[in-house]
mmCIF file of C-alpha atoms in Angstrom:
data_model
loop_
_atom_site.group_PDB
_atom_site.id
_atom_site.type_symbol
_atom_site.label_atom_id
_atom_site.label_comp_id
_atom_site.label_asym_id
_atom_site.label_seq_id
_atom_site.Cartn_x
_atom_site.Cartn_y
_atom_site.Cartn_z
ATOM 1 C CA MET A 1241 0.000 0.000 0.000
ATOM 2 C CA ALA A 1242 1.383 3.388 -1.002
ATOM 3 C CA PRO A 1243 1.872 5.930 1.770
ATOM 4 C CA LEU A 1244 -0.588 8.789 1.835
ATOM 5 C CA LYS A 1245 0.708 12.103 0.619
ATOM 6 C CA THR A 1246 0.698 14.633 3.398
ATOM 7 C CA LYS A 1247 0.180 18.273 2.657
ATOM 8 C CA THR A 1248 3.061 20.437 3.766
ATOM 9 C CA THR A 1249 2.406 23.709 5.515
ATOM 10 C CA ASP A 1250 4.163 25.721 2.809
ATOM 11 C CA GLU A 1251 1.944 24.484 -0.052
ATOM 12 C CA PHE A 1252 0.209 27.296 -1.850
ATOM 13 C CA ARG A 1253 -3.562 27.482 -1.520
ATOM 14 C CA VAL A 1254 -5.754 29.494 -3.869
ATOM 15 C CA PRO A 1255 -8.242 31.582 -1.877
ATOM 16 C CA SER A 1256 -11.902 31.139 -2.721
ATOM 17 C CA LEU A 1257 -13.864 33.994 -4.259
ATOM 18 C CA ALA A 1258 -15.785 34.345 -0.985
ATOM 19 C CA GLU A 1259 -12.524 34.615 0.982
ATOM 20 C CA ALA A 1260 -11.197 37.254 -1.384
ATOM 21 C CA ASP A 1261 -14.282 39.485 -1.386
ATOM 22 C CA SER A 1262 -16.765 39.808 1.476
ATOM 23 C CA SER A 1263 -19.392 41.287 -0.872
ATOM 24 C CA TYR A 1264 -19.277 38.133 -2.962
ATOM 25 C CA ALA A 1265 -19.497 36.027 0.214
ATOM 26 C CA ASP A 1266 -22.570 38.001 1.324
ATOM 27 C CA LEU A 1267 -24.278 37.371 -2.020
ATOM 28 C CA ILE A 1268 -23.566 33.651 -1.792
ATOM 29 C CA ALA A 1269 -24.945 33.578 1.756
ATOM 30 C CA LYS A 1270 -28.076 35.387 0.554
ATOM 31 C CA ARG A 1271 -28.469 32.863 -2.278
ATOM 32 C CA VAL A 1272 -28.295 29.971 0.199
ATOM 33 C CA GLU A 1273 -30.807 31.714 2.440
ATOM 34 C CA LEU A 1274 -33.227 32.217 -0.462
ATOM 35 C CA GLU A 1275 -32.844 28.599 -1.588
ATOM 36 C CA GLN A 1276 -33.645 27.368 1.919
ATOM 37 C CA ARG A 1277 -36.637 29.704 2.183
ATOM 38 C CA ASP A 1278 -37.875 28.611 -1.254
ATOM 39 C CA SER A 1279 -37.607 24.957 -0.289
ATOM 40 C CA LYS A 1280 -39.542 25.577 2.919
ATOM 41 C CA LEU A 1281 -42.251 27.516 1.078
ATOM 42 C CA ASN A 1282 -42.621 24.819 -1.576
ATOM 43 C CA SER A 1283 -43.183 22.254 1.176
ATOM 44 C CA GLU A 1284 -45.730 24.544 2.802
ATOM 45 C CA ARG A 1285 -47.484 25.081 -0.535
ATOM 46 C CA SER A 1286 -47.745 21.322 -1.066
ATOM 47 C CA LYS A 1287 -49.240 20.860 2.404
ATOM 48 C CA LEU A 1288 -51.750 23.668 1.840
ATOM 49 C CA ARG A 1289 -52.816 22.186 -1.490
ATOM 50 C CA GLY A 1290 -53.301 18.830 0.198
ATOM 51 C CA LYS A 1291 -55.410 20.375 2.965
ATOM 52 C CA ILE A 1292 -57.519 22.269 0.445
ATOM 53 C CA GLU A 1293 -58.159 19.126 -1.594
ATOM 54 C CA ALA A 1294 -59.015 17.187 1.563
ATOM 55 C CA GLY A 1295 -61.347 19.989 2.699
ATOM 56 C CA ARG A 1296 -63.133 20.100 -0.642
ATOM 57 C CA ALA A 1297 -63.563 16.342 -0.625
ATOM 58 C CA ALA A 1298 -64.928 16.382 2.932
ATOM 59 C CA PHE A 1299 -67.276 19.371 2.672
ATOM 60 C CA GLY A 1300 -68.005 19.498 -1.013
ATOM 61 C CA LYS A 1301 -68.095 23.286 -0.966
ATOM 62 C CA HIS A 1302 -66.206 26.307 0.355
ATOM 63 C CA ILE A 1303 -67.015 27.584 3.794
ATOM 64 C CA SER A 1304 -65.924 30.934 5.062
ATOM 65 C CA PRO A 1305 -63.991 31.445 8.283
ATOM 66 C CA GLY A 1306 -67.155 32.963 9.850
ATOM 67 C CA VAL A 1307 -69.225 29.886 9.013
ATOM 68 C CA ALA A 1308 -66.438 27.640 10.272
ATOM 69 C CA ALA A 1309 -66.406 29.565 13.585
ATOM 70 C CA LEU A 1310 -70.206 29.205 13.942
ATOM 71 C CA LEU A 1311 -69.918 25.468 13.357
ATOM 72 C CA GLY A 1312 -67.176 25.198 15.937
ATOM 73 C CA ASP A 1313 -64.524 24.357 13.315
ATOM 74 C CA ASP A 1314 -61.093 25.903 13.364
ATOM 75 C CA PRO A 1315 -61.454 28.962 11.088
ATOM 76 C CA THR A 1316 -57.800 28.671 10.029
ATOM 77 C CA ASP A 1317 -58.603 25.277 8.504
ATOM 78 C CA SER A 1318 -61.390 26.640 6.311
ATOM 79 C CA ILE A 1319 -60.902 26.294 2.585
ATOM 80 C CA ALA A 1320 -61.159 30.050 2.169
ATOM 81 C CA ASP A 1321 -58.411 30.677 4.739
ATOM 82 C CA LEU A 1322 -56.261 27.880 3.355
ATOM 83 C CA SER A 1323 -56.702 29.359 -0.143
ATOM 84 C CA ARG A 1324 -55.647 32.771 1.173
ATOM 85 C CA GLN A 1325 -52.567 31.211 2.786
ATOM 86 C CA LEU A 1326 -51.813 29.392 -0.468
ATOM 87 C CA ARG A 1327 -51.982 32.663 -2.421
ATOM 88 C CA GLU A 1328 -49.621 34.336 0.074
ATOM 89 C CA VAL A 1329 -47.139 31.452 -0.126
ATOM 90 C CA THR A 1330 -47.340 31.389 -3.932
ATOM 91 C CA THR A 1331 -46.756 35.152 -4.056
ATOM 92 C CA GLU A 1332 -43.729 34.829 -1.773
ATOM 93 C CA ILE A 1333 -42.332 31.995 -3.921
ATOM 94 C CA ALA A 1334 -42.696 34.225 -6.996
ATOM 95 C CA ASN A 1335 -40.951 37.066 -5.151
ATOM 96 C CA ILE A 1336 -38.113 34.747 -4.179
ATOM 97 C CA GLU A 1337 -37.742 33.636 -7.798
ATOM 98 C CA SER A 1338 -37.510 37.270 -8.914
ATOM 99 C CA ALA A 1339 -35.023 38.005 -6.131
ATOM 100 C CA ARG A 1340 -32.924 35.013 -7.197
ATOM 101 C CA GLU A 1341 -32.742 36.344 -10.759
ATOM 102 C CA VAL A 1342 -31.535 39.733 -9.518
ATOM 103 C CA LEU A 1343 -29.129 38.019 -7.139
ATOM 104 C CA HIS A 1344 -27.770 35.908 -9.995
ATOM 105 C CA ARG A 1345 -26.881 39.061 -11.962
ATOM 106 C CA ARG A 1346 -25.333 40.706 -8.908
ATOM 107 C CA THR A 1347 -23.337 37.574 -8.110
ATOM 108 C CA ASP A 1348 -22.049 37.434 -11.674
ATOM 109 C CA GLU A 1349 -20.870 41.056 -11.413
ATOM 110 C CA ALA A 1350 -19.340 40.460 -7.982
ATOM 111 C CA ARG A 1351 -17.589 37.369 -9.325
ATOM 112 C CA ASN A 1352 -15.593 39.592 -11.684
ATOM 113 C CA VAL A 1353 -14.432 41.783 -8.801
ATOM 114 C CA ALA A 1354 -13.616 38.789 -6.595
ATOM 115 C CA SER A 1355 -11.786 37.064 -9.463
ATOM 116 C CA LYS A 1356 -9.571 40.129 -9.926
ATOM 117 C CA LEU A 1357 -8.734 40.055 -6.222
ATOM 118 C CA VAL A 1358 -7.897 36.336 -6.297
ATOM 119 C CA CYS A 1359 -5.748 36.774 -9.419
ATOM 120 C CA PHE A 1360 -3.915 39.690 -7.804
ATOM 121 C CA THR A 1361 -3.294 37.552 -4.723
ATOM 122 C CA VAL A 1362 -1.965 34.535 -6.627
ATOM 123 C CA MET A 1363 0.066 36.508 -9.196
ATOM 124 C CA PRO A 1364 3.461 36.041 -7.462
ATOM 125 C CA GLU A 1365 2.924 32.278 -7.172
ATOM 126 C CA TYR A 1366 1.672 32.091 -10.756
ATOM 127 C CA GLN A 1367 4.744 34.014 -11.983
ATOM 128 C CA ARG A 1368 6.999 31.636 -10.042
ATOM 129 C CA ARG A 1369 5.357 28.536 -11.524
ATOM 130 C CA LEU A 1370 5.195 29.985 -15.038
ATOM 131 C CA GLY A 1371 8.875 30.864 -14.711
ATOM 132 C CA ALA A 1372 9.657 27.237 -13.863
ATOM 133 C CA VAL A 1373 7.743 26.058 -16.962
ATOM 134 C CA CYS A 1374 9.565 28.587 -19.157
ATOM 135 C CA GLU A 1375 12.920 27.568 -17.724
ATOM 136 C CA ALA A 1376 12.124 23.931 -18.472
ATOM 137 C CA ALA A 1377 10.983 24.844 -22.002
ATOM 138 C CA ARG A 1378 14.252 26.703 -22.642
ATOM 139 C CA ALA A 1379 16.236 23.764 -21.275
ATOM 140 C CA LEU A 1380 14.243 21.405 -23.498
ATOM 141 C CA GLU A 1381 14.912 23.589 -26.540
ATOM 142 C CA ALA A 1382 18.654 23.657 -25.743
ATOM 143 C CA ALA A 1383 18.785 19.884 -25.175
ATOM 144 C CA ARG A 1384 16.940 19.260 -28.424
ATOM 145 C CA GLU A 1385 19.327 21.547 -30.297
ATOM 146 C CA LYS A 1386 22.330 19.578 -28.959
ATOM 147 C CA HIS A 1387 20.621 16.289 -29.786
ATOM 148 C CA ASP A 1388 19.767 17.389 -33.322
ATOM 149 C CA ALA A 1389 23.261 18.838 -33.831
ATOM 150 C CA LEU A 1390 24.797 15.423 -33.096
ATOM 151 C CA LEU A 1391 22.442 13.746 -35.559
ATOM 152 C CA ASP A 1392 23.258 16.454 -38.127
ATOM 153 C CA ASP A 1393 27.006 15.800 -37.664
ATOM 154 C CA LEU A 1394 26.451 12.076 -38.165
ATOM 155 C CA GLU A 1395 24.411 12.679 -41.316
ATOM 156 C CA ARG A 1396 27.090 15.030 -42.711
ATOM 157 C CA GLU A 1397 29.566 12.197 -42.292
ATOM 158 C CA ASP A 1398 27.176 9.950 -44.238
ATOM 159 C CA VAL A 1399 26.767 7.618 -41.262
ATOM 160 C CA ARG A 1400 23.910 5.153 -41.478
ATOM 161 C CA LEU A 1401 21.826 6.151 -38.467
ATOM 162 C CA GLY A 1402 19.836 2.910 -38.404
ATOM 163 C CA TYR A 1403 22.488 1.339 -36.185
ATOM 164 C CA LEU A 1404 22.018 4.138 -33.663
ATOM 165 C CA ARG A 1405 18.206 3.875 -33.764
ATOM 166 C CA PRO A 1406 17.796 7.640 -33.192
ATOM 167 C CA VAL A 1407 14.599 9.109 -31.834
ATOM 168 C CA ARG A 1408 13.659 12.626 -32.850
ATOM 169 C CA ALA A 1409 11.612 14.955 -30.689
ATOM 170 C CA HIS A 1410 8.822 15.495 -33.223
ATOM 171 C CA PHE A 1411 6.362 16.376 -30.467
ATOM 172 C CA LEU A 1412 8.204 19.689 -30.137
ATOM 173 C CA GLY A 1413 7.306 20.710 -33.678
ATOM 174 C CA ASP A 1414 9.721 22.511 -35.983
ATOM 175 C CA ARG A 1415 13.384 22.608 -34.979
ATOM 176 C CA ARG A 1416 13.777 26.368 -35.209
ATOM 177 C CA GLU A 1417 10.370 27.682 -34.201
ATOM 178 C CA GLY A 1418 8.579 24.746 -32.606
ATOM 179 C CA ARG A 1419 6.049 24.466 -29.846
ATOM 180 C CA ALA A 1420 8.408 25.549 -27.053
ATOM 181 C CA PHE A 1421 9.397 28.611 -29.100
ATOM 182 C CA TYR A 1422 5.763 29.622 -29.615
ATOM 183 C CA PHE A 1423 4.926 28.920 -25.990
ATOM 184 C CA LEU A 1424 7.709 31.240 -24.826
ATOM 185 C CA LYS A 1425 6.625 33.834 -27.380
ATOM 186 C CA GLU A 1426 3.040 33.649 -26.094
ATOM 187 C CA VAL A 1427 4.233 34.091 -22.504
ATOM 188 C CA LYS A 1428 6.136 37.217 -23.511
ATOM 189 C CA GLU A 1429 3.193 38.601 -25.514
ATOM 190 C CA ALA A 1430 0.909 38.064 -22.496
ATOM 191 C CA GLY A 1431 3.140 40.452 -20.578
ATOM 192 C CA HIS A 1432 4.898 37.978 -18.321
ATOM 193 C CA ASN A 1433 8.549 38.695 -17.800
ATOM 194 C CA VAL A 1434 9.826 35.222 -16.995
#
């Protein structure tokens, strides 16, 4: 069994958008709150619909809260009152849906701000890691050049290379301006000085 990899204390950790920007965190908290409220209201709406259907089946007609009180029934269980409650719950669900749409737009805007903050925070670590990749790409280009130069020397001497079984680094693209060259060029054009 392979040993578990333990995380060292100096490993870099990317902060979340919520950690970077409290406004973004507040919007996410509000979204969670609205989702919980919506779920609760949907359950309540289902219960109210069930009570209304049961009341209609039992009484066969609507009775008002006043009639229910005269009969000694709980006026809050009357079909009219249950229907009123259902309308209120349905209205609140619609309001929550509208609020969620507005919140979605605000969260999207806040995400841009929070993303800028996270990128600003991680920039030194990104530059360090990109620098390591560029250094490796340069070393790979130099090693390939030496490798190809040896093969070129052998070919100039008309040596049959089949006995050497040479392997060329075709995955790097063209010898002079291959993939590593274009990668390094792209890094420079993106404004990174590594």
